[in-house]
Structures are given as structure tokens and as C-alpha cells.
Amino acid sequence: DQQVKQNSPSLSVQEGRISILNCDYTNSMFDYFLWYKKYPAEGPTFLISISSIKDKNEDGRFTVFLNKSAKHLSLHIVPSQPGDSAVYFCAASGAGTDKLIFGTGTRLQVFP
Amino acid sequence: DAGVIQSPRHEVTEMGQEVTLRCKPISGHDYLFWYRQTMMRGLELLIYFNNNVPIDDSGMPEDRFSAKMPNASFSTLKIQPSEPRDSAVYFCASRSTGPSNQPQHFGDGTRLSIL
């Protein structure tokens, strides 16, 4: 069973506009949610996280929103830059385990 | 400050051969994770260690896979015998002790091709 889902495999956005990446989860016991970015031939790198007791966390151009009632989170990138082009993974942790459960990723392409 | 180091970066071998993937975690990190990434299944956790002890190996696909962590600075993932369906990118990650929102730091992976 897929506990963390990213239903959009790809997203294309113009430079300077907002990118919104979405993630849904099924386990209400998750404590934290994290976003990772991955470039080709590299490992995923941590981007931003949010605790389940918050509904928003912001870091520069990146903001993560959490809607617990809908079991949904989103990552907003404003303004989008060509260097943001990568695969973005949503991940969830907690529920009595040290594991990270990853979604299948969304490929973001930012074009000029 | 060195990150997680994996070797080799690429491995091509014939079916039936033994494959050993290596990982050096970030110094001071207590947790080490092995993942496999495929197109079909995405990033899946195979096994993780805490203080060199395997905690959860429920993601290891079958007995052909084994992992060890003989000390805090080294871990191996072994496949014996290897099969074409084992072809994937294998990642190692480590993190420090703390709440589960402590980010994991990933190596650049080993791309494994079994012919």
C-alpha cells in the first residue's frame, strides 16, 4: 500500500511563476513531512520539513503547507528558477518508526 | 565536511555474480539506511541500522540480499546471486540521533546493472 502519494509525475512551469507540488498521505500518525530534491546522478537532498502540529513552514522561496484534515501537503516555490528543475520527493516519518516513507516523486521543469 | 560516500558509483556484472555495495556514513551519525530506486517502485527502504544494529529489514526483497554494519563508519549491502531484476540505483543515507524529522543525508548512489 502506498502511504505517501504524489499523483502528478511531472510539472512544467515558466521561470518566475509559482510551482506547486502536491502530496497526499494515508497514515494520520505521521509526525513530520519532508521534501527532498533530486538532480540526475545525485542523491536526494533535503529541502524543507514541517511538523504535523503546524500548517505552514517557510524557508526563502520554499513554503510547505500542511492540511491535516485532508491528509494533504504541498510545496510552493516562488519564484521558480531554472535551477529548480529536478525531481521532488515528498516523505513522511513518525508513526512509531524511524523510517522515511517516500512518494514516487514529481519531475519539475522550469523553462525560461 | 564529507557527505555520505558510496562505492562503486557504477557496477555492471553478469547474472549470478556476487555484488557488494559500500557506504561510509557521515561521521557522528547514528542511523544508516539503504534504499533502492526503480522506475516502478520509486525509493523503497531496504534496511536500516541504529548504532550499527539492524533495526528493520522488512524491505529486503529476499534472502539473496544481506546488509552488515561492522562499525560506525562502514556498511555493505550484498546481493548473492544477483539477478537482472536487481538492476536499480541503490542509495545509502545517514542521519543523527533525534526526532524523526532529522533529515537523512544521501550518498550519490550506486547504479547497478545486472546482465
mmCIF file of C-alpha atoms in Angstrom:
data_model
loop_
_atom_site.group_PDB
_atom_site.id
_atom_site.type_symbol
_atom_site.label_atom_id
_atom_site.label_comp_id
_atom_site.label_asym_id
_atom_site.label_seq_id
_atom_site.Cartn_x
_atom_site.Cartn_y
_atom_site.Cartn_z
ATOM 1 C CA ASP A 1 0.000 0.000 0.000
ATOM 2 C CA GLN A 2 1.252 3.425 -0.943
ATOM 3 C CA GLN A 3 1.118 5.515 2.228
ATOM 4 C CA VAL A 4 2.555 8.606 0.546
ATOM 5 C CA LYS A 5 1.367 9.537 -2.929
ATOM 6 C CA GLN A 6 2.446 12.092 -5.458
ATOM 7 C CA ASN A 7 -0.142 11.826 -8.177
ATOM 8 C CA SER A 8 1.496 14.184 -10.657
ATOM 9 C CA PRO A 9 4.560 12.585 -12.222
ATOM 10 C CA SER A 10 5.591 15.830 -13.891
ATOM 11 C CA LEU A 11 5.028 19.582 -13.835
ATOM 12 C CA SER A 12 6.178 22.280 -16.201
ATOM 13 C CA VAL A 13 6.311 25.929 -15.074
ATOM 14 C CA GLN A 14 7.612 29.125 -16.570
ATOM 15 C CA GLU A 15 10.506 30.880 -14.864
ATOM 16 C CA GLY A 16 9.313 33.469 -12.335
ATOM 17 C CA ARG A 17 5.927 31.821 -11.798
ATOM 18 C CA ILE A 18 4.837 29.703 -8.850
ATOM 19 C CA SER A 19 5.417 25.946 -8.774
ATOM 20 C CA ILE A 20 3.044 23.895 -6.633
ATOM 21 C CA LEU A 21 3.872 20.278 -5.928
ATOM 22 C CA ASN A 22 1.320 18.129 -4.164
ATOM 23 C CA CYS A 23 1.452 15.122 -1.877
ATOM 24 C CA ASP A 24 -1.209 13.012 -0.167
ATOM 25 C CA TYR A 25 -0.796 10.569 2.679
ATOM 26 C CA THR A 26 -2.958 7.979 4.356
ATOM 27 C CA ASN A 27 -1.456 7.443 7.809
ATOM 28 C CA SER A 28 -2.693 10.028 10.305
ATOM 29 C CA MET A 29 0.052 9.001 12.739
ATOM 30 C CA PHE A 30 2.860 10.598 10.732
ATOM 31 C CA ASP A 31 4.705 13.231 12.800
ATOM 32 C CA TYR A 32 6.780 15.001 10.188
ATOM 33 C CA PHE A 33 6.764 15.599 6.494
ATOM 34 C CA LEU A 34 9.833 16.362 4.440
ATOM 35 C CA TRP A 35 10.579 17.420 0.897
ATOM 36 C CA TYR A 36 13.690 16.311 -0.940
ATOM 37 C CA LYS A 37 15.044 17.468 -4.275
ATOM 38 C CA LYS A 38 16.966 15.192 -6.590
ATOM 39 C CA TYR A 39 19.139 16.045 -9.584
ATOM 40 C CA PRO A 40 20.155 13.357 -12.090
ATOM 41 C CA ALA A 41 23.064 11.146 -10.981
ATOM 42 C CA GLU A 42 22.935 12.593 -7.465
ATOM 43 C CA GLY A 43 21.296 11.524 -4.230
ATOM 44 C CA PRO A 44 18.209 13.295 -2.880
ATOM 45 C CA THR A 45 18.954 16.404 -0.833
ATOM 46 C CA PHE A 46 16.800 17.694 1.986
ATOM 47 C CA LEU A 47 14.828 20.830 1.190
ATOM 48 C CA ILE A 48 12.304 21.647 3.903
ATOM 49 C CA SER A 49 10.178 19.919 6.533
ATOM 50 C CA ILE A 50 7.069 20.539 8.575
ATOM 51 C CA SER A 51 5.796 19.139 11.841
ATOM 52 C CA SER A 52 2.297 17.716 11.972
ATOM 53 C CA ILE A 53 1.397 20.310 14.596
ATOM 54 C CA LYS A 54 1.971 23.160 12.157
ATOM 55 C CA ASP A 55 0.225 24.125 8.974
ATOM 56 C CA LYS A 56 2.947 26.163 7.292
ATOM 57 C CA ASN A 57 6.715 26.391 7.180
ATOM 58 C CA GLU A 58 8.650 28.832 5.050
ATOM 59 C CA ASP A 59 12.295 28.960 4.009
ATOM 60 C CA GLY A 60 13.166 31.566 1.436
ATOM 61 C CA ARG A 61 11.453 30.770 -1.847
ATOM 62 C CA PHE A 62 10.115 27.485 -0.477
ATOM 63 C CA THR A 63 6.948 27.097 1.589
ATOM 64 C CA VAL A 64 5.305 23.879 2.673
ATOM 65 C CA PHE A 65 1.628 23.797 3.625
ATOM 66 C CA LEU A 66 0.005 21.003 5.584
ATOM 67 C CA ASN A 67 -3.737 20.269 5.658
ATOM 68 C CA LYS A 68 -4.154 17.504 8.228
ATOM 69 C CA SER A 69 -7.879 17.093 7.767
ATOM 70 C CA ALA A 70 -7.343 16.413 4.082
ATOM 71 C CA LYS A 71 -4.102 14.485 4.669
ATOM 72 C CA HIS A 72 -2.508 16.690 2.063
ATOM 73 C CA LEU A 73 0.617 18.771 1.822
ATOM 74 C CA SER A 74 2.042 20.976 -0.860
ATOM 75 C CA LEU A 75 5.349 22.620 -1.664
ATOM 76 C CA HIS A 76 5.271 26.098 -3.162
ATOM 77 C CA ILE A 77 8.287 27.540 -4.944
ATOM 78 C CA VAL A 78 8.105 31.263 -5.651
ATOM 79 C CA PRO A 79 9.560 32.496 -7.899
ATOM 80 C CA SER A 80 10.556 29.383 -9.811
ATOM 81 C CA GLN A 81 14.027 29.327 -11.335
ATOM 82 C CA PRO A 82 15.565 27.060 -13.997
ATOM 83 C CA GLY A 83 17.884 25.627 -11.323
ATOM 84 C CA ASP A 84 14.805 24.294 -9.545
ATOM 85 C CA SER A 85 14.312 21.774 -12.331
ATOM 86 C CA ALA A 86 14.642 18.415 -10.573
ATOM 87 C CA VAL A 87 12.606 15.555 -9.173
ATOM 88 C CA TYR A 88 10.888 16.407 -5.893
ATOM 89 C CA PHE A 89 10.063 13.726 -3.365
ATOM 90 C CA CYS A 90 7.624 14.051 -0.528
ATOM 91 C CA ALA A 91 8.375 11.902 2.533
ATOM 92 C CA ALA A 92 6.702 11.204 5.849
ATOM 93 C CA SER A 93 8.106 9.990 9.126
ATOM 94 C CA GLY A 94 6.985 9.049 12.613
ATOM 95 C CA ALA A 95 4.113 6.720 13.431
ATOM 96 C CA GLY A 96 6.420 4.932 15.851
ATOM 97 C CA THR A 97 9.217 4.323 13.408
ATOM 98 C CA ASP A 98 12.439 5.968 12.283
ATOM 99 C CA LYS A 99 11.635 5.189 8.676
ATOM 100 C CA LEU A 100 11.005 7.744 5.963
ATOM 101 C CA ILE A 101 8.220 6.756 3.588
ATOM 102 C CA PHE A 102 8.735 8.367 0.201
ATOM 103 C CA GLY A 103 6.317 9.257 -2.546
ATOM 104 C CA THR A 104 7.163 8.377 -6.129
ATOM 105 C CA GLY A 105 8.317 11.877 -6.994
ATOM 106 C CA THR A 106 7.284 14.730 -9.285
ATOM 107 C CA ARG A 107 9.590 15.926 -12.027
ATOM 108 C CA LEU A 108 9.581 19.732 -12.162
ATOM 109 C CA GLN A 109 10.779 21.522 -15.235
ATOM 110 C CA VAL A 110 11.176 25.292 -15.108
ATOM 111 C CA PHE A 111 11.541 26.819 -18.552
ATOM 112 C CA PRO A 112 12.680 30.367 -19.453
ATOM 113 C CA ASP B 1 32.748 18.248 5.525
ATOM 114 C CA ALA B 2 32.419 14.937 3.703
ATOM 115 C CA GLY B 3 28.955 13.666 2.978
ATOM 116 C CA VAL B 4 27.817 10.072 2.661
ATOM 117 C CA ILE B 5 30.226 8.215 0.399
ATOM 118 C CA GLN B 6 29.132 5.271 -1.701
ATOM 119 C CA SER B 7 31.202 2.977 -3.870
ATOM 120 C CA PRO B 8 31.277 1.973 -6.592
ATOM 121 C CA ARG B 9 29.269 4.611 -8.474
ATOM 122 C CA HIS B 10 28.514 2.158 -11.243
ATOM 123 C CA GLU B 11 28.555 -1.615 -11.304
ATOM 124 C CA VAL B 12 27.890 -3.837 -14.292
ATOM 125 C CA THR B 13 28.046 -7.549 -13.761
ATOM 126 C CA GLU B 14 26.609 -10.784 -15.040
ATOM 127 C CA MET B 15 23.707 -12.598 -13.571
ATOM 128 C CA GLY B 16 24.707 -14.988 -10.813
ATOM 129 C CA GLN B 17 27.682 -12.960 -9.633
ATOM 130 C CA GLU B 18 28.041 -11.585 -6.141
ATOM 131 C CA VAL B 19 27.684 -7.823 -5.827
ATOM 132 C CA THR B 20 28.883 -5.756 -2.863
ATOM 133 C CA LEU B 21 27.891 -2.135 -2.415
ATOM 134 C CA ARG B 22 29.681 0.014 0.133
ATOM 135 C CA CYS B 23 28.733 3.021 2.208
ATOM 136 C CA LYS B 24 30.555 5.356 4.555
ATOM 137 C CA PRO B 25 28.081 7.440 6.577
ATOM 138 C CA ILE B 26 28.674 10.946 7.851
ATOM 139 C CA SER B 27 30.843 10.871 10.946
ATOM 140 C CA GLY B 28 28.764 11.046 14.105
ATOM 141 C CA HIS B 29 25.554 9.849 12.515
ATOM 142 C CA ASP B 30 23.874 7.019 14.391
ATOM 143 C CA TYR B 31 21.425 5.892 11.739
ATOM 144 C CA LEU B 32 22.187 4.327 8.383
ATOM 145 C CA PHE B 33 19.608 3.494 5.713
ATOM 146 C CA TRP B 34 19.805 1.522 2.480
ATOM 147 C CA TYR B 35 17.315 2.349 -0.293
ATOM 148 C CA ARG B 36 16.656 1.084 -3.775
ATOM 149 C CA GLN B 37 15.215 3.271 -6.511
ATOM 150 C CA THR B 38 13.431 1.827 -9.525
ATOM 151 C CA MET B 39 11.045 3.303 -12.062
ATOM 152 C CA MET B 40 8.256 1.010 -10.931
ATOM 153 C CA ARG B 41 8.555 1.319 -7.152
ATOM 154 C CA GLY B 42 10.311 4.629 -6.600
ATOM 155 C CA LEU B 43 12.501 4.953 -3.498
ATOM 156 C CA GLU B 44 11.987 1.989 -1.206
ATOM 157 C CA LEU B 45 13.708 1.371 2.099
ATOM 158 C CA LEU B 46 15.512 -1.943 2.267
ATOM 159 C CA ILE B 47 17.009 -1.916 5.770
ATOM 160 C CA TYR B 48 18.184 0.494 8.422
ATOM 161 C CA PHE B 49 20.641 0.389 11.290
ATOM 162 C CA ASN B 50 20.868 2.287 14.548
ATOM 163 C CA ASN B 51 24.223 2.253 16.337
ATOM 164 C CA ASN B 52 25.376 -0.486 13.935
ATOM 165 C CA VAL B 53 22.464 -2.773 14.831
ATOM 166 C CA PRO B 54 19.902 -3.716 12.156
ATOM 167 C CA ILE B 55 16.528 -2.413 13.286
ATOM 168 C CA ASP B 56 14.184 -3.143 10.423
ATOM 169 C CA ASP B 57 14.996 -5.339 7.422
ATOM 170 C CA SER B 58 11.420 -5.851 6.295
ATOM 171 C CA GLY B 59 12.169 -4.150 2.988
ATOM 172 C CA MET B 60 14.888 -6.582 1.971
ATOM 173 C CA PRO B 61 13.340 -8.316 -1.046
ATOM 174 C CA GLU B 62 14.634 -11.820 -0.441
ATOM 175 C CA ASP B 63 17.382 -13.910 1.097
ATOM 176 C CA ARG B 64 19.759 -13.065 -1.712
ATOM 177 C CA PHE B 65 20.115 -9.633 -0.111
ATOM 178 C CA SER B 66 22.109 -9.078 3.065
ATOM 179 C CA ALA B 67 23.482 -6.000 4.815
ATOM 180 C CA LYS B 68 26.059 -5.518 7.517
ATOM 181 C CA MET B 69 27.428 -2.654 9.540
ATOM 182 C CA PRO B 70 30.597 -3.870 11.245
ATOM 183 C CA ASN B 71 31.405 -0.426 12.659
ATOM 184 C CA ALA B 72 30.065 3.111 12.789
ATOM 185 C CA SER B 73 31.867 4.191 9.632
ATOM 186 C CA PHE B 74 31.118 1.398 7.189
ATOM 187 C CA SER B 75 28.252 -0.634 5.833
ATOM 188 C CA THR B 76 27.810 -3.101 2.991
ATOM 189 C CA LEU B 77 24.856 -4.329 1.008
ATOM 190 C CA LYS B 78 25.459 -7.665 -0.675
ATOM 191 C CA ILE B 79 23.478 -9.458 -3.350
ATOM 192 C CA GLN B 80 24.314 -13.101 -3.959
ATOM 193 C CA PRO B 81 23.463 -14.380 -6.501
ATOM 194 C CA SER B 82 22.485 -11.302 -8.479
ATOM 195 C CA GLU B 83 19.609 -11.307 -10.987
ATOM 196 C CA PRO B 84 18.652 -8.877 -13.784
ATOM 197 C CA ARG B 85 15.656 -7.647 -11.770
ATOM 198 C CA ASP B 86 18.084 -6.331 -9.129
ATOM 199 C CA SER B 87 19.168 -3.645 -11.588
ATOM 200 C CA ALA B 88 18.440 -0.295 -9.919
ATOM 201 C CA VAL B 89 20.097 2.643 -8.206
ATOM 202 C CA TYR B 90 20.972 1.868 -4.599
ATOM 203 C CA PHE B 91 21.279 4.727 -2.129
ATOM 204 C CA CYS B 92 22.749 4.883 1.312
ATOM 205 C CA ALA B 93 21.694 7.609 3.743
ATOM 206 C CA SER B 94 22.590 8.558 7.293
ATOM 207 C CA ARG B 95 21.237 10.839 9.955
ATOM 208 C CA SER B 96 21.936 11.836 13.518
ATOM 209 C CA THR B 97 20.006 10.873 16.618
ATOM 210 C CA GLY B 98 16.959 12.963 17.346
ATOM 211 C CA PRO B 99 13.317 13.231 16.379
ATOM 212 C CA SER B 100 12.346 11.588 13.134
ATOM 213 C CA ASN B 101 12.313 14.931 11.324
ATOM 214 C CA GLN B 102 16.099 14.962 11.381
ATOM 215 C CA PRO B 103 16.856 14.936 7.658
ATOM 216 C CA GLN B 104 18.595 11.973 6.148
ATOM 217 C CA HIS B 105 21.673 12.756 4.096
ATOM 218 C CA PHE B 106 22.029 10.672 0.969
ATOM 219 C CA GLY B 107 25.039 9.486 -0.963
ATOM 220 C CA ASP B 108 25.079 9.793 -4.734
ATOM 221 C CA GLY B 109 24.102 6.166 -5.194
ATOM 222 C CA THR B 110 25.400 3.086 -6.955
ATOM 223 C CA ARG B 111 23.877 2.371 -10.347
ATOM 224 C CA LEU B 112 23.746 -1.421 -10.622
ATOM 225 C CA SER B 113 23.187 -3.239 -13.892
ATOM 226 C CA ILE B 114 22.872 -7.000 -13.910
ATOM 227 C CA LEU B 115 23.161 -8.503 -17.386
#
